[in-house]
XYZ file of C-alpha atoms in Angstrom:
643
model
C 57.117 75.795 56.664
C 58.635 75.290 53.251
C 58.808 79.333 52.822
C 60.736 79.227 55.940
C 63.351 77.031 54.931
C 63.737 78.240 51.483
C 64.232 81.491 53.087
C 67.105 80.107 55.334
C 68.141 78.488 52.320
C 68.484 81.668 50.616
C 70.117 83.333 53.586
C 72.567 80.671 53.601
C 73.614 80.762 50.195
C 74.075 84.267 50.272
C 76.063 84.554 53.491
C 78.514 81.746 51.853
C 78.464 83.920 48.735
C 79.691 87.182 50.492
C 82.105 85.238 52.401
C 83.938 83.691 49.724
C 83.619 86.966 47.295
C 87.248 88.486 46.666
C 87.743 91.793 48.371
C 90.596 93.021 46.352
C 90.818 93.369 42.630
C 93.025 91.175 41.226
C 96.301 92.838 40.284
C 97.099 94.852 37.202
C 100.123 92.928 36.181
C 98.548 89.013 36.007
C 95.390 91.550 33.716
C 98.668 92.566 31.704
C 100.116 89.406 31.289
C 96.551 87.936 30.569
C 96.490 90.340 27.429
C 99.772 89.624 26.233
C 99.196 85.850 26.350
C 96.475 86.173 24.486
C 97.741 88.439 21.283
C 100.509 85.534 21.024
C 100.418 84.597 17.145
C 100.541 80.860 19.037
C 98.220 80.806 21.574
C 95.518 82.352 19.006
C 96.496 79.658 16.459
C 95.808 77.011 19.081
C 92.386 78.769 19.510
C 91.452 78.639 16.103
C 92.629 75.103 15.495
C 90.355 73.953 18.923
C 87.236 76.283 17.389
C 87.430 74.892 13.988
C 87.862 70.964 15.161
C 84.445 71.277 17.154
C 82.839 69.629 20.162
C 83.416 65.677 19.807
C 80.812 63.526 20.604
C 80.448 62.977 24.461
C 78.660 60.030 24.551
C 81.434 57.934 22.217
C 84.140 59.265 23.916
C 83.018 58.471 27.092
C 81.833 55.048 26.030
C 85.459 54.054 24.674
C 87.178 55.460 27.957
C 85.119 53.490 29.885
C 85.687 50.313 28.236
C 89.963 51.098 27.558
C 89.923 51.832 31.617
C 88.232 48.988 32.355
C 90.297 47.224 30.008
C 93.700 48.232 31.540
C 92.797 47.622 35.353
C 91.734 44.378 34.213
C 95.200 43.364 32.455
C 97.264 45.173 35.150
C 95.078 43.324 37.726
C 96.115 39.777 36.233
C 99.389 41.114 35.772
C 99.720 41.603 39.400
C 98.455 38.712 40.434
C 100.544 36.532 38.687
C 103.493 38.557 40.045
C 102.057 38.012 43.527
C 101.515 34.272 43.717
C 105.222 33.751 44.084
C 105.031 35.783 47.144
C 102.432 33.959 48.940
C 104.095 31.877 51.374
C 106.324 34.415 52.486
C 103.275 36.468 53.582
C 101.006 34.156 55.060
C 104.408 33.017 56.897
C 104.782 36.054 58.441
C 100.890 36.389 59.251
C 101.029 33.752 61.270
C 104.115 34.587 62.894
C 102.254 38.154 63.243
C 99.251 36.233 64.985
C 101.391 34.323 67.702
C 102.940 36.954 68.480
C 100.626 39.005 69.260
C 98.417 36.156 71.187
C 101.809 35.071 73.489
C 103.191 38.714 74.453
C 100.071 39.259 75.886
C 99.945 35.793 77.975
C 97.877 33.477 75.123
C 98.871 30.192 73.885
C 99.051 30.259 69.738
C 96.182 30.963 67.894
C 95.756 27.218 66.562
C 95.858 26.428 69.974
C 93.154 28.270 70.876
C 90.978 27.752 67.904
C 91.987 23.717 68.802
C 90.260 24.102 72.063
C 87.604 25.939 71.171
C 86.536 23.051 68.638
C 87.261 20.828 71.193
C 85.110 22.657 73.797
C 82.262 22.955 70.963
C 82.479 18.793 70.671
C 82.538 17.978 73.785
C 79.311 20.204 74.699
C 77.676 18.455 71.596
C 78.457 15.091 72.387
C 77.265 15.742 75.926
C 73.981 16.870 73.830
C 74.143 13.716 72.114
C 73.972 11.416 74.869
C 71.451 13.192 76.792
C 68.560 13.600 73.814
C 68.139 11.543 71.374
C 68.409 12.570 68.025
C 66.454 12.505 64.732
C 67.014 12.003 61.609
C 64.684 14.975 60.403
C 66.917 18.076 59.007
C 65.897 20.192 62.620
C 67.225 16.942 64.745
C 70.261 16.803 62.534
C 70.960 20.746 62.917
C 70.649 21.051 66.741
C 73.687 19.071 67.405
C 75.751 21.452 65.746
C 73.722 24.725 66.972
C 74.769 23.187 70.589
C 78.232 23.174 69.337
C 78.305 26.483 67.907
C 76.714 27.796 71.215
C 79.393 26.727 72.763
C 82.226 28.213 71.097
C 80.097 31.286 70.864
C 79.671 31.483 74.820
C 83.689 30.932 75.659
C 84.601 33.230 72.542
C 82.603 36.471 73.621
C 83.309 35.442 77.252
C 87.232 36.019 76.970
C 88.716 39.087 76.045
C 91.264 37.558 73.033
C 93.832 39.904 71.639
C 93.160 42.164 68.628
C 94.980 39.692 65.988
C 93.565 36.299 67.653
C 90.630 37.545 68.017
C 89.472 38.660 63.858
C 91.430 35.484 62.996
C 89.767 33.066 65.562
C 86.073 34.705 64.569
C 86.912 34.091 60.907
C 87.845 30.699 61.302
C 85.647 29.536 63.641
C 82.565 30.995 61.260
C 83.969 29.504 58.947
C 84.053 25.977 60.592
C 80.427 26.124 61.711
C 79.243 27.100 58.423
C 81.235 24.205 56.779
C 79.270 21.921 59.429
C 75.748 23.636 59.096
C 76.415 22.578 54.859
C 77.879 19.000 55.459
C 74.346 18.642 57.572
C 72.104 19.900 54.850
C 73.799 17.902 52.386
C 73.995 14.774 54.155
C 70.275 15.401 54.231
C 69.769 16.091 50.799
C 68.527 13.492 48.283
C 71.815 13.023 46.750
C 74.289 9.942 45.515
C 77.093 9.216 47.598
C 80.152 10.391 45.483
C 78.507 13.995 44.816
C 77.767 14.445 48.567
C 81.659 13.813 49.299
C 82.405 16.260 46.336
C 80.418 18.689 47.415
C 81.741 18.488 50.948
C 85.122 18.971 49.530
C 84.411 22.210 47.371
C 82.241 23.651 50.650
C 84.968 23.051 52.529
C 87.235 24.824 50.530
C 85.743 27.774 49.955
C 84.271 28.124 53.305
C 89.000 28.312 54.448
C 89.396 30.399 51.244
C 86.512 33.109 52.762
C 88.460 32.445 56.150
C 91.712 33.505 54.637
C 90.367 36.287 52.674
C 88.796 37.845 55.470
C 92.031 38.090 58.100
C 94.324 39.077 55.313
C 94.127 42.823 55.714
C 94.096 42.838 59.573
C 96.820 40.245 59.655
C 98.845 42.976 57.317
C 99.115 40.814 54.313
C 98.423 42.794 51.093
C 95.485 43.051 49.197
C 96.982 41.929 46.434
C 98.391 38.678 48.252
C 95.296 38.118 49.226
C 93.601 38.254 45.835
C 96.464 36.043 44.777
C 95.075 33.234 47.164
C 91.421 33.276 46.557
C 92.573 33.125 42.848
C 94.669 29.886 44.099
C 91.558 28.571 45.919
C 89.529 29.343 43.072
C 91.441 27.146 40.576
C 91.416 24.383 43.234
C 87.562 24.589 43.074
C 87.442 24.638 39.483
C 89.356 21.719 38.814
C 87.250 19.536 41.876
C 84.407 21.132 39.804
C 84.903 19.702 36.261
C 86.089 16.500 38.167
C 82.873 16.018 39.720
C 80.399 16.832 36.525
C 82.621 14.107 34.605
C 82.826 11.812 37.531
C 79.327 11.536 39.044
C 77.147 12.519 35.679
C 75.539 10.856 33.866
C 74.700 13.244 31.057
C 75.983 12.688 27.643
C 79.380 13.786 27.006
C 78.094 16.962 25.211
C 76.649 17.822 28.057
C 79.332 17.377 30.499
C 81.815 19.230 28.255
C 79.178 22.344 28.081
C 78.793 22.177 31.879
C 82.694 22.493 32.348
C 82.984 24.972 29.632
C 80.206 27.076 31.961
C 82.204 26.623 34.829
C 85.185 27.776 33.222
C 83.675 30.592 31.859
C 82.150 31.384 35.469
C 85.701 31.204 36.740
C 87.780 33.769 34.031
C 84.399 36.338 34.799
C 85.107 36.147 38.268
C 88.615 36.645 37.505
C 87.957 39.810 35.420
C 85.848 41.137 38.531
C 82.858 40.716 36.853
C 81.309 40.024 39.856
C 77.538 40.741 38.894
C 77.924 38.762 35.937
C 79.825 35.963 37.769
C 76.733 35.584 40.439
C 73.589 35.241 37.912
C 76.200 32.596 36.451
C 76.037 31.244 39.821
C 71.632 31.070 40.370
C 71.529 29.799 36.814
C 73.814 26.850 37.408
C 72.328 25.744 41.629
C 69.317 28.104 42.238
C 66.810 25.815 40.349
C 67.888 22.538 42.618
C 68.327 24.903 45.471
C 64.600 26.060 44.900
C 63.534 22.220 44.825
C 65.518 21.488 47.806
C 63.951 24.103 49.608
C 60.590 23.220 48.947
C 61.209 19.569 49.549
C 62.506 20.533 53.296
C 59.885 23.221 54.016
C 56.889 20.582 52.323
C 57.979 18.215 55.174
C 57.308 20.595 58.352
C 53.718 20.915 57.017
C 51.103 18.014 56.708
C 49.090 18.759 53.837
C 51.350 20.797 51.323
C 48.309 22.350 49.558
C 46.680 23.416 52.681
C 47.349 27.382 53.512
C 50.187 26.436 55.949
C 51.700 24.506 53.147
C 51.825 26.463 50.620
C 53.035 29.445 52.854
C 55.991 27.140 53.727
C 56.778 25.510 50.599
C 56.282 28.910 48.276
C 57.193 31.252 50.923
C 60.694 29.776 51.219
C 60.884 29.675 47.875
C 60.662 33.243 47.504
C 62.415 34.155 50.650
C 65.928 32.426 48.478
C 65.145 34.234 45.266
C 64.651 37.759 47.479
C 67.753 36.295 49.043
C 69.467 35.973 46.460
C 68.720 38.945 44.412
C 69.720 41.064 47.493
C 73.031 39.653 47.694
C 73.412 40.251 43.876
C 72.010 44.188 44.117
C 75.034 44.278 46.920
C 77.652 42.619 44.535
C 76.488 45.295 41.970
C 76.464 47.930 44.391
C 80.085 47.220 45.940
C 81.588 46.790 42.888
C 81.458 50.553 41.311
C 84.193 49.948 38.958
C 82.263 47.673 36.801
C 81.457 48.402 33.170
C 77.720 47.944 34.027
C 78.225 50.568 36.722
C 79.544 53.037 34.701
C 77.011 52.954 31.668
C 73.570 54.104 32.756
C 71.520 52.003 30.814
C 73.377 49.198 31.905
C 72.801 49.830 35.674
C 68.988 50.672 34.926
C 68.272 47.424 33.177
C 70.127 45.837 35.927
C 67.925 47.222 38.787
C 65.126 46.819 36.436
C 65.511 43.367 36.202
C 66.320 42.818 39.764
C 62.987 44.546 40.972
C 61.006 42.810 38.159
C 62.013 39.133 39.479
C 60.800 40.453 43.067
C 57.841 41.650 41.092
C 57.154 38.258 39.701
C 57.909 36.648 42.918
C 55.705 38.629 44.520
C 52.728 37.978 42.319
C 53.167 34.091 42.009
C 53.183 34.076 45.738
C 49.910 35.515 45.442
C 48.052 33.678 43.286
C 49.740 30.724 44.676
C 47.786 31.627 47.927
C 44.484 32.351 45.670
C 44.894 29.231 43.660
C 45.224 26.956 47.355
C 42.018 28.406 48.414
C 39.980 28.467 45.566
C 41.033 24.291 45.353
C 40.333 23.931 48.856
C 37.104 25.102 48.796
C 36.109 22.764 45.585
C 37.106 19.673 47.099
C 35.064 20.675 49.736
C 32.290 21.895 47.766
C 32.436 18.039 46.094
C 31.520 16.179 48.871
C 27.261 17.640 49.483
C 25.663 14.019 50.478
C 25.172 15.018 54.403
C 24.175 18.437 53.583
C 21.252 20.621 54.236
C 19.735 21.345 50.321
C 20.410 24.791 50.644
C 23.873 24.676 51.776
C 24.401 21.772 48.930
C 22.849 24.477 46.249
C 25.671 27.227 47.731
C 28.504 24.868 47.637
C 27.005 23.475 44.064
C 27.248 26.864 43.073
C 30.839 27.566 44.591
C 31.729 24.622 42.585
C 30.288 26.211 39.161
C 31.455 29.899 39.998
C 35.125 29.254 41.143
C 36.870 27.664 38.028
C 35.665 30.925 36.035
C 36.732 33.474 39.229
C 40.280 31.572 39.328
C 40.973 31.775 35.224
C 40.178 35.484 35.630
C 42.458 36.210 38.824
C 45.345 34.314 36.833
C 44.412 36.739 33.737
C 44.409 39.957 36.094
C 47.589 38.566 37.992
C 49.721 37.811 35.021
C 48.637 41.416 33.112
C 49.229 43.554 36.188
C 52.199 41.968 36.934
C 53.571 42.241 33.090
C 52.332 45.875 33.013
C 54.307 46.414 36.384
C 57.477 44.766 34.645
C 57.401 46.777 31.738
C 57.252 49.803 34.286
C 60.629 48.975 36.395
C 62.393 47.897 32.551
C 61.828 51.610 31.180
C 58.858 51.026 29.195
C 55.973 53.631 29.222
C 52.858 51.700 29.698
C 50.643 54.776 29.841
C 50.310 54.721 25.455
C 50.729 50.715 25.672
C 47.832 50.689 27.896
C 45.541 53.415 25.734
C 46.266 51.524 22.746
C 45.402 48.324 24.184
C 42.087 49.623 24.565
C 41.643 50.980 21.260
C 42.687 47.548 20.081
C 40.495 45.919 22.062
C 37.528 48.273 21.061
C 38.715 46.710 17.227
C 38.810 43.332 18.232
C 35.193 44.025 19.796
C 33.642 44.767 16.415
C 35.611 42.252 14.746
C 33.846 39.260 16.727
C 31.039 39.867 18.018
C 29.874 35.898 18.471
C 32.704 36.012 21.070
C 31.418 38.637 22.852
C 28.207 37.832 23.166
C 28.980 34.149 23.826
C 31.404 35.965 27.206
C 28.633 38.385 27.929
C 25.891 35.759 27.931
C 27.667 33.543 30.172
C 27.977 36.386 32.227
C 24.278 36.572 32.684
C 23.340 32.359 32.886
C 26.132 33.040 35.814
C 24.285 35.973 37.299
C 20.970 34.055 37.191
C 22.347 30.874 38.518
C 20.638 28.725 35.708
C 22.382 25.818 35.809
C 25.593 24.558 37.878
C 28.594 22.163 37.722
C 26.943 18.725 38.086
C 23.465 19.465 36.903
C 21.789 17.704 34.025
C 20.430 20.483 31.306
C 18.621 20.592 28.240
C 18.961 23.567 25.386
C 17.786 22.897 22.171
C 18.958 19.751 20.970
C 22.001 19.844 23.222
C 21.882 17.707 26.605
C 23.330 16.606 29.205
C 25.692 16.461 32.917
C 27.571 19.975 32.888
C 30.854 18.895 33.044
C 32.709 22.779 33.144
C 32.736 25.854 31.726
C 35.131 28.404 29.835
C 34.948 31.684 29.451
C 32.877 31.183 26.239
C 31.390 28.129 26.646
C 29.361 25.359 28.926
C 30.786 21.571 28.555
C 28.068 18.946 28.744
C 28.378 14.876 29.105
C 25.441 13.372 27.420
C 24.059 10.253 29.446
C 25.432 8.008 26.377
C 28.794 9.800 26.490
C 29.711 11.875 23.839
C 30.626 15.627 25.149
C 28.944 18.696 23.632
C 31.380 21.813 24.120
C 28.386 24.763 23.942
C 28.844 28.421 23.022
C 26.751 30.041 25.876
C 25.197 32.365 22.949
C 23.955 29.257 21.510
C 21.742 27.476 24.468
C 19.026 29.655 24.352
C 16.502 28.787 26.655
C 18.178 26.149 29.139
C 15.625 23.239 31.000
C 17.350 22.410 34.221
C 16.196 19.036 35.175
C 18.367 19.206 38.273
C 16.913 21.602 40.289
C 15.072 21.367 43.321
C 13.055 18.140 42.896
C 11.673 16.235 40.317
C 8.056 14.776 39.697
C 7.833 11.267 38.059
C 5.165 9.873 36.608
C 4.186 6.675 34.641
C 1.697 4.404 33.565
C 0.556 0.639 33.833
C -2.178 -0.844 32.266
C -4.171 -3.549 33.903
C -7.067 -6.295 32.441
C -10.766 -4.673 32.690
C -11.615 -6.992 35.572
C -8.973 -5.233 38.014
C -10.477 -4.144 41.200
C -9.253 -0.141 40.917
C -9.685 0.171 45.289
C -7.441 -2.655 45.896
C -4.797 -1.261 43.551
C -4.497 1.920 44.735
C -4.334 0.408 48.242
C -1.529 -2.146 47.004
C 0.501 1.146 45.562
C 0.097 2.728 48.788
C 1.460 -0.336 50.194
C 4.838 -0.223 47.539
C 4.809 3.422 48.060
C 5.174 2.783 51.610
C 7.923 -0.094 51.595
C 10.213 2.569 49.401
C 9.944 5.183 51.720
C 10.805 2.949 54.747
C 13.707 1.304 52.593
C 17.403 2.920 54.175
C 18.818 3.183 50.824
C 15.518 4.597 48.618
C 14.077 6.350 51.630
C 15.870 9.866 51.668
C 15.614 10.190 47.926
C 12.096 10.472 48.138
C 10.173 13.918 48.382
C 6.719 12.882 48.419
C 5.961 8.705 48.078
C 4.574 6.845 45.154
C 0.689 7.506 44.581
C -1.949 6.064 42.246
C -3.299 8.801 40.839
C -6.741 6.686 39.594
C -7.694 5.485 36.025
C -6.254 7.176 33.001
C -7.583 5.909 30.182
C -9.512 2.536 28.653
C -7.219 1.223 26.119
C -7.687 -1.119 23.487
C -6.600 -4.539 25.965
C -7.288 -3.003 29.323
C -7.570 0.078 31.773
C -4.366 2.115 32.182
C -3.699 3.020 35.405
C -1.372 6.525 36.376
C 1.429 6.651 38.798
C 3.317 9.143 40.347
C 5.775 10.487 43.091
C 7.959 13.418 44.081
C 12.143 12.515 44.690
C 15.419 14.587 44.022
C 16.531 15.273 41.417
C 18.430 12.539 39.169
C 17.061 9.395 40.966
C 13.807 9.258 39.781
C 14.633 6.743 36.904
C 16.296 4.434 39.612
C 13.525 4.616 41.826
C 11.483 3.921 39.522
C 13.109 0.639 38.375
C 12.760 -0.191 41.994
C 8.911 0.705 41.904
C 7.902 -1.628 38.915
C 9.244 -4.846 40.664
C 7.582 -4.279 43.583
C 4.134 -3.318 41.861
C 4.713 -6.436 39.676
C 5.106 -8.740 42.631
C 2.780 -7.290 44.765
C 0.133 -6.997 41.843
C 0.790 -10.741 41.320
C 0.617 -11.920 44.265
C -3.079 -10.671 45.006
C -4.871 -11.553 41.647
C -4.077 -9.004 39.580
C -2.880 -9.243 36.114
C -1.362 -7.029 33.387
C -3.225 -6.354 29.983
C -1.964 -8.268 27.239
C -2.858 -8.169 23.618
C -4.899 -10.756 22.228
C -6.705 -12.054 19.498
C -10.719 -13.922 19.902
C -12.146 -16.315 16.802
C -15.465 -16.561 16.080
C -18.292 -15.477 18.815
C -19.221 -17.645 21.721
C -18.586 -21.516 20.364
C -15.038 -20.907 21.614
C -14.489 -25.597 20.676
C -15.777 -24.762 17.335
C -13.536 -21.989 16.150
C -10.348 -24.304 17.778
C -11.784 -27.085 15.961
C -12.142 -25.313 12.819
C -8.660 -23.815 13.492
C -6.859 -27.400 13.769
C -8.627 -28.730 11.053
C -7.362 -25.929 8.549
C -4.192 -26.315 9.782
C -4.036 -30.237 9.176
C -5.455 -29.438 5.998
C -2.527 -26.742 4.743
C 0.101 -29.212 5.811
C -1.479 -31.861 3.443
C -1.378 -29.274 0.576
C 2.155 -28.991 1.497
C 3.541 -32.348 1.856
C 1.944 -33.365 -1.431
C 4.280 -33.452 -4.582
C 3.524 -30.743 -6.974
């Protein structure tokens, strides 16, 4: 297929040749007078002098004719402008003599007359709306009033066949009008004071009539320049209301009211040099960030839960949808505008579109690990809560809870270098070498520290084996305690007394989970000799019994308390060895619980706990307490004695 068309190609080319090939020699006499022109003594001086001054520099020349073009437009622009301005009402006088005209030869009423009924018909439809439903005070309830109104005009206006002059200046007003209404709405919804919201009522309002006017100029037959002339009118009407309100309603330092007004001015003489480009990012960096608040505040109220998927789909999805918004309307400025100096330097216009597709880049890529982030912090909160859970599905969701932190640190890593990389792409930059010398550097920085890579790769691998989780209580060497968190490096852990040991994972060595599973707990009590070993064991069985039917102690156990039988004869009686089977962590608490119940229990039917103590002499037991208070009587007469 492509050999085909390159052959018609061909064909074509060479048909168009032949056909515009000369098919006479050209005649002798323009060869003769060729010749003699060019053995003039002048002509071949001129040659010479053009030969010997050389090529000039392309690039320079082209540069300065660029910027002395763009300089003289600009000063014969202003120029005419200033000599328009007188001519203004003349024009728009006879524009609107133009308009009713053309709306009464062909049987209309004036064109404010019609545009006056048409709002009238649009009010009277709304406050029909009004009265039937009732309305709210959310920012939808607020804006269907005036979507009934615009509906309205709408219907009647494409109903009626208008004439051609009534009809571009009745669809530019009119737009106009509903637009001013759809802003006074969102405003009057926004979280505003008072005296800005009138302000910025004001300034909507004019510049919604001054992109009225603008727009029927031409088909009214009022000249461009006339035109221009008003919007530069309008314009200094805004600026002034501008300044006004940043000194009126501020309450910034004076600093930084004067810097704000010298912005706006300096907004208003690059709009005036149609900079327009230039003129808009002046525009995002002075409303797009409390537009982008705005906008998240209104979207955050449709949803319930703003961190739920819905939520952050409206909230950061309308986010982005202004900034795409926005930078499409600038790429159009920038494209409409050809005359520009950006447009004509190459660079310029590459950095430009650069710069335009990296913010949609970036855009893009917050978006989605806005998305990510939601998900992964779902899913922990949910993984907190494990009380009324199955222990295997507790373990899964223990382990979500240990694995996710580390996944979402790495997806913000890999987000934020792709999307870099991707930047440095659209701005011009090669990233093939940036990337191969990256990895050589990294190779460097490999060798260089190798405790950090063995503390990452190591945590890799207590990961892989699951050896210990978010929650659990660990021992490694002489480090223990609660694991708190983890890095990419290291494993955070809350001893029981409080301090916090921060761990290299190449440092914990063999780890002793003691959260795991279950937990066997075992302990000791030591009785007098005379204890009847048959009646304790069946008292234990008793207490082990009572804990397992208790509400509260009853699902911690695993297997119940158990005398396991005699132990050992000590010096002041026979120790007897306990033991039972609970989860993890609540062995100690159970058992506290255990030792008052043996205690009582033990008590209560006879027997008693060993205690140390001392026996004088052999059988005469009077004798040796006789003999005792007598020696004592005897040491306090020593002592009260003088000496």
């Amino acid at each position: 297929m492509k050999g085909f068309l390159s052959l018609v190609a061909g064909l074509f080319f060479a048909f168009n040749a032949l056909a515009q090939a000369p098919t006479a020699a050209a005649p002798p006499e323009k060869i003769n007078e060729l010749v003699r022109l060019l053995q003039d003594p002048d002509v071949q001086a001129w040659l010479r002098d053009r030969k010997e001054a050389g090529p000039s520099s392309p690039a320079s020349s082209t540069d300065s004719s660029n910027l002395g073009k763009w300089e003289s437009a600009a000063r014969t622009r202003v120029q005419e402008i200033i000599t328009a301005i007188p001519l203004i009402p003349a024009e728009v006088t006879a524009a609107a003599v133009r308009a009713r005209q053309d709306a009464i030869s062909r049987g209309y009423a004036p064109v404010f007359v019609i545009f006056g009924g048409l709002v009238a018909l649009g009010l009277f439809a709304e406050g029909l709306y009004r009265r039937l439903i009732s309305q709210h005070q959310t920012l939808p309830g607020r804006l269907a009033p005036v979507g009934v109104f615009a509906g309205a005009m709408v219907i009647v206006f494409f109903a009626v066949e208008w004439p051609p002059l009534a009809r571009v200046t009745l669809l530019a007003y009119l737009s106009a009008f509903i637009l001013f209404r759809l802003a006074v709405v969102c405003l009057s919804a926004a979280d505003i004071a008072a005296s800005l919201r009138a302000r910025l009522v004001v300034l909507v309002g004019i510049a919604c009539l001054a992109i009225a006017t603008a727009a029927v100029g031409e088909p009214l037959g009022v000249p461009p320049i006339v035109t221009d002339a008003i919007s530069y009118c309008f314009s200094v009407i805004g600026l002034i209301l501008g300044i006004e309100a940043v000194w009126a309603t501020s309450q910034r330092p004076r600093p930084w009211k004067a810097a704000v007004a010298a912005f706006l001015v300096a907004l208003w003489l690059i709009w005036c040099l149609n900079m327009k480009g230039l003129f808009w990012i002046g525009i995002y960096l002075l409303v797009l960030p409390a537009m982008l608040n705005a906008v998240g505040r209104v979207a955050a109220s449709f949803v319930s839960d703003s961190g739920s998927l819905r939520g952050v789909l409206a909230v950061r999805g309308a986010r982005a949808a202004v900034i795409c918004l926005a930078v499409g309307w600038l790429a159009l400025v920038w494209h409409l505008n050809p005359d520009t100096v950006g447009q004509r330097d190459p660079i310029v216009a590459a950095l430009f579109y650069g710069g335009l597709k990296s913010v949609l880049i970036l855009v893009v890529a917050d978006f989605l690990w806005q998305l990510a982030r939601g998900w992964i912090d779902r899913t922990l909160r949910v993984a907190t809560d494990t009380s009324s859970l199955p222990p295997a599905d507790a373990a899964r969701r223990a382990r979500f809870r240990t694995l996710l932190p580390i996944f979402r640190n790495a997806l913000a890593v890999v987000v934020a270098v792709m999307a870099g990389l991707v930047v440095l792409a659209q701005m011009g930059v090669q990233i093939g070498p940036l990337i191969a010398g990256a990895g050589i550097f990294g190779v460097a920085i490999g060798f260089g520290s190798q405790t950090l890579v063995k503390d990452v790769i190591s945590g890799v691998f207590y990961m892989l084996d699951d050896a210990f989780r978010v929650g659990e209580y660990i021992q490694a060497k002489d480090y223990k305690g609660t694991v708190e968190g983890f890095s990419l490096r290291s494993v955070r852990l809350r001893h029981h007394r409080g301090p916090v040991f921060t761990v290299p994972f190449g440092e914990l060595g063999a780890v002793q989970n003691m959260s795991r599973d279950w937990v066997i707990d075992k302990f000791r009590i030591t009785v007098g000799f005379n204890t009847d070993i048959d009646k304790a064991r069946k008292l234990t069985k008793k207490v082990g019994a009572e804990l397992k039917d208790d509400p509260e102690l009853g699902k911690l156990f695993i297997e119940p308390l158990k005398m396991k039988g005699v132990e050992e004869f000590a010096d002041y009686g026979i120790v007897l060895s306990f033991a039972m089977t609970t989860v993890p962590g609540m062995q100690t608490y159970i058992r506290r619980k255990a030792y008052a119940k043996i205690r009582e229990l033990f008590l209560a039917n006879g027997i008693t706990f060993a205690q140390p103590t001392v026996q004088v002499g052999g059988d005469d037991k009077d004798g040796g307490a006789a003999a005792a208070a007598q020696a004592i009587r005897a040491h306090q007469a020593d002592s009260a004695s003088p000496a």
